[in-house]
Structure formats: C-alpha cells, structure tokens
C-alpha positions as MATLAB code, in Angstrom:
seq = 'MFEIIKAGGWLMWPILICSVMALAICIERIWTLRATKIAPKHTLALVWKWIKNKQLDSKKLKELKSNSPLGEILAAGLANSKHGREIMKESISEAAARVIHELERYLNTLGTIAAIAPLLGLLGTVLGMIEVFNQIGAASALGNVDSLAGGISKALITTAAGLTVAIPSLMFHRFFVRRVDELVVTMEQEATKLVEVVHGDREVDYSEVGKQ';
ca = [
      91.416   65.269   98.786;
      88.126   63.366   98.840;
      89.679   60.795  101.169;
      90.658   63.545  103.618;
      87.133   64.993  103.517;
      85.660   61.538  104.011;
      88.045   60.803  106.891;
      87.089   64.033  108.665;
      83.435   63.071  108.835;
      80.258   64.959  107.975;
      81.452   68.223  109.581;
      84.012   68.552  106.801;
      81.176   69.460  104.435;
      80.087   72.671  106.190;
      83.781   73.592  106.499;
      84.187   72.994  102.781;
      81.118   75.145  102.052;
      82.617   77.907  104.227;
      85.856   77.717  102.262;
      84.042   78.085   98.926;
      82.001   81.045  100.228;
      85.102   82.744  101.643;
      87.001   82.317   98.387;
      84.097   83.723   96.360;
      83.746   86.738   98.680;
      87.476   87.474   98.571;
      87.599   87.377   94.777;
      84.493   89.568   94.481;
      85.710   92.134   97.026;
      89.215   92.331   95.507;
      87.607   93.137   92.163;
      85.012   95.526   93.598;
      87.121   97.495   96.083;
      89.591   98.841   93.557;
      90.481  102.466   94.203;
      90.279  103.219   90.481;
      86.678  102.007   90.466;
      85.477  103.452   93.792;
      87.255  106.822   93.838;
      88.897  107.654   90.484;
      91.673  110.196   90.979;
      90.446  112.954   88.698;
      86.722  112.851   89.451;
      86.744  116.092   91.437;
      88.943  117.814   88.843;
      86.423  116.840   86.194;
      83.651  118.457   88.247;
      85.749  121.617   88.588;
      86.185  121.652   84.810;
      82.418  121.454   84.311;
      81.879  124.244   86.810;
      84.526  126.435   85.138;
      83.011  125.901   81.689;
      79.449  126.226   82.986;
      78.642  122.751   81.722;
      77.219  121.383   84.951;
      73.616  120.359   84.269;
      71.296  117.443   85.048;
      72.846  115.347   82.284;
      76.339  115.852   83.691;
      75.104  115.062   87.209;
      73.571  111.824   85.956;
      76.842  110.950   84.227;
      78.792  111.750   87.391;
      76.466  109.652   89.561;
      76.824  106.585   87.348;
      80.583  106.976   86.987;
      81.651  105.747   90.435;
      80.631  105.669   94.121;
      82.629  108.875   94.653;
      80.772  110.418   91.727;
      77.478  109.373   93.317;
      78.408  111.213   96.528;
      79.574  114.347   94.717;
      76.482  114.359   92.489;
      74.219  114.214   95.550;
      75.970  117.248   97.005;
      75.909  119.222   93.764;
      72.225  118.496   93.204;
      71.428  120.171   96.536;
      74.145  122.835   96.586;
      71.687  125.660   95.897;
      69.897  124.937   99.182;
      72.913  125.949  101.277;
      75.963  124.397  102.874;
      74.141  122.338  105.529;
      71.670  120.764  103.124;
      74.520  119.999  100.729;
      76.505  118.326  103.511;
      73.454  116.329  104.624;
      72.887  115.118  101.066;
      76.526  114.068  100.844;
      76.275  112.221  104.169;
      73.157  110.342  103.068;
      74.753  109.325   99.786;
      77.962  108.339  101.592;
      76.013  106.102  103.981;
      74.548  104.207  101.029;
      77.943  103.912   99.355;
      79.671  102.691  102.524;
      76.946  100.089  103.023;
      77.703   98.761   99.541;
      81.454   98.798  100.162;
      80.976   96.690  103.304;
      78.806   94.120  101.544;
      79.705   90.509  102.414;
      82.342   91.571  104.969;
      80.158   90.474  107.887;
      79.714   87.111  106.184;
      83.466   86.765  105.721;
      84.046   87.667  109.370;
      81.453   85.116  110.456;
      83.167   82.416  108.402;
      86.498   83.312  110.025;
      84.849   82.908  113.451;
      82.842   79.715  112.940;
      85.246   77.675  110.783;
      87.613   76.811  113.673;
      84.608   76.109  115.909;
      83.246   73.653  113.366;
      86.684   72.070  113.231;
      86.842   71.846  117.010;
      83.380   70.317  117.135;
      84.442   67.694  114.616;
      87.512   66.898  116.701;
      85.472   66.612  119.895;
      83.003   64.254  118.236;
      85.902   62.242  116.820;
      87.570   61.983  120.217;
      84.312   60.817  121.742;
      84.294   57.982  119.229;
      87.923   57.179  120.084;
      87.165   56.970  123.793;
      84.180   54.781  123.045;
      86.594   52.439  121.297;
      88.902   52.569  124.297;
      85.954   51.513  126.417;
      85.559   48.415  124.296;
      87.808   45.568  125.333;
      88.689   44.791  121.734;
      90.243   48.205  121.219;
      92.671   48.120  124.144;
      95.241   46.097  122.291;
      94.882   47.885  118.975;
      97.121   50.963  119.238;
      97.138   51.545  115.472;
      93.364   51.739  115.414;
      93.318   54.318  118.211;
      96.079   56.404  116.601;
      94.189   56.382  113.320;
      91.014   57.457  115.084;
      92.763   60.368  116.796;
      94.360   61.428  113.501;
      90.966   61.482  111.803;
      89.505   63.475  114.689;
      92.143   66.192  114.250;
      91.514   66.572  110.516;
      88.483   68.805  111.062;
      90.419   71.160  113.344;
      93.172   71.493  110.751;
      90.590   72.087  108.028;
      88.742   74.668  110.105;
      91.931   76.608  110.826;
      92.961   76.411  107.166;
      89.722   78.189  106.261;
      89.626   80.586  109.225;
      93.160   82.017  109.069;
      93.069   83.397  105.488;
      89.424   84.453  105.972;
      90.396   86.543  108.993;
      93.387   88.042  107.191;
      91.301   89.046  104.170;
      88.490   90.360  106.377;
      90.866   92.747  108.110;
      92.452   93.699  104.799;
      89.066   94.579  103.293;
      87.969   96.534  106.371;
      91.173   98.558  106.109;
      90.634   99.069  102.385;
      87.095  100.346  102.977;
      88.358  102.749  105.665;
      90.969  104.156  103.284;
      88.414  104.608  100.502;
      85.974  106.317  102.868;
      88.659  108.776  104.011;
      89.517  109.576  100.396;
      85.878  110.183   99.477;
      85.323  112.332  102.582;
      88.279  114.526  101.648;
      87.033  114.950   98.076;
      83.501  115.752   99.238;
      84.815  118.324  101.727;
      86.817  120.030   98.976;
      83.708  120.159   96.811;
      81.619  121.806   99.534;
      84.323  124.382  100.207;
      84.753  125.204   96.508;
      81.026  125.498   95.809;
      80.511  127.815   98.784;
      83.580  129.938   98.120;
      85.788  128.772  100.996;
      88.454  127.269   98.749;
      90.007  128.255   95.445;
      89.825  125.709   92.655;
      93.206  124.197   91.774;
      92.940  124.454   88.016;
      96.315  122.769   87.577;
      94.476  119.578   88.427;
      91.770  120.411   85.922;
      94.373  120.604   83.204;
      95.247  116.965   83.730;
      91.843  115.874   82.448;
];
C-alpha cells in the first residue's frame, strides 16, 4: 500500500486524507441518522398519553425535548400551544430548522470530497504525464519503452485513487441526503398531527397510546 502511495506522488496524500475524512463522516452519519434515534415511533403517542392523564408539565416537556430531535420539535410546539395555532406552528418550524441543520451536518463536506477527489486524481495524472513527456523529450528516454510505460502507470495511479474515494463518497452522500429527507417528512407528519390534536381538529388515536 505504501509503495502505491509513494508511486502516485505527493498528491496521493491529500487523496488519502479525503478518504479518511469520508470514512469518518460515513460512520458518524450512519450512527447518528438512525430513525430510532431521530424520530422514535411512539413519541407522539407518549405525548398523547401525557395529555390524556393531564401529566404534561415543564418537567415532561424538558424530558421530551432531550429524548430525540422529534421530541425537541414537539416540545417547542407544546410550549407555545397556548398562544394559538400560528404561534405553535412557527415554534415548530423554528425548532425543525435547527434539527434539520444538525441532521445535515458534514453532508456538504462529504459532497465536496466526492467532487474534489477525482479532480485531485486527474491533477496527479496530468503532472505525471508532464514528467513522462519530459522524459520523451530527452534523447536517453526514446529507447527505454519500459521506463515510459512505468511512468505512465504511475501517473494513472492518482486518478484511480481519486475515483476510488469519490465513487463511494458520492453514493453515501446521496444515501444520507435521502435519509434526511425521509426523517424530515416523518417529523413533519408527527408535528402536524400534534397541532391538529391540540387545537381540536383531530381525534387522538388512543389505540396507539395503549402501545406505550
């Protein structure tokens, strides 16, 4: 492995750094963007249970807020529910904006790595080919086909390395963007149900409450 990195030249090091960063981001986002952590299934049913039993107080709101990002959004709405539907919805939107920002953390970095890794590889190849043609310009290199072939092979190493980093980075970037979109839709639906229940536009499904 070290020989391949050495053969690719100094541009292999930034490509290697990109690969380490991409791997770290992917592992962190896979762990963080779990549906069970972001939007636990029975969070809204738990809130309905508190409302039914008249247990909803500041302590419960604090517990809800710390429970999950979905809980944070619902807690923001409940804390301002007495001020009317519009204020409640605005509070939910503000909390959701903060949560979404956290869900999208590092995704821009991962996308940037997916974009620049092949460019770094291409740059390394171009620089390597320049060296090869400089050798061709030297009279001593004209009769040494093996030397030229080896030089071209080394020049292509950085392109291969760049693509090896970029392809999985792009795939995971799109996967995480899709995952965030799905989580946001789920949280929006739960928040909408909460607003409708609190303001009497929807009946509480207490069959869900019983599953708690």
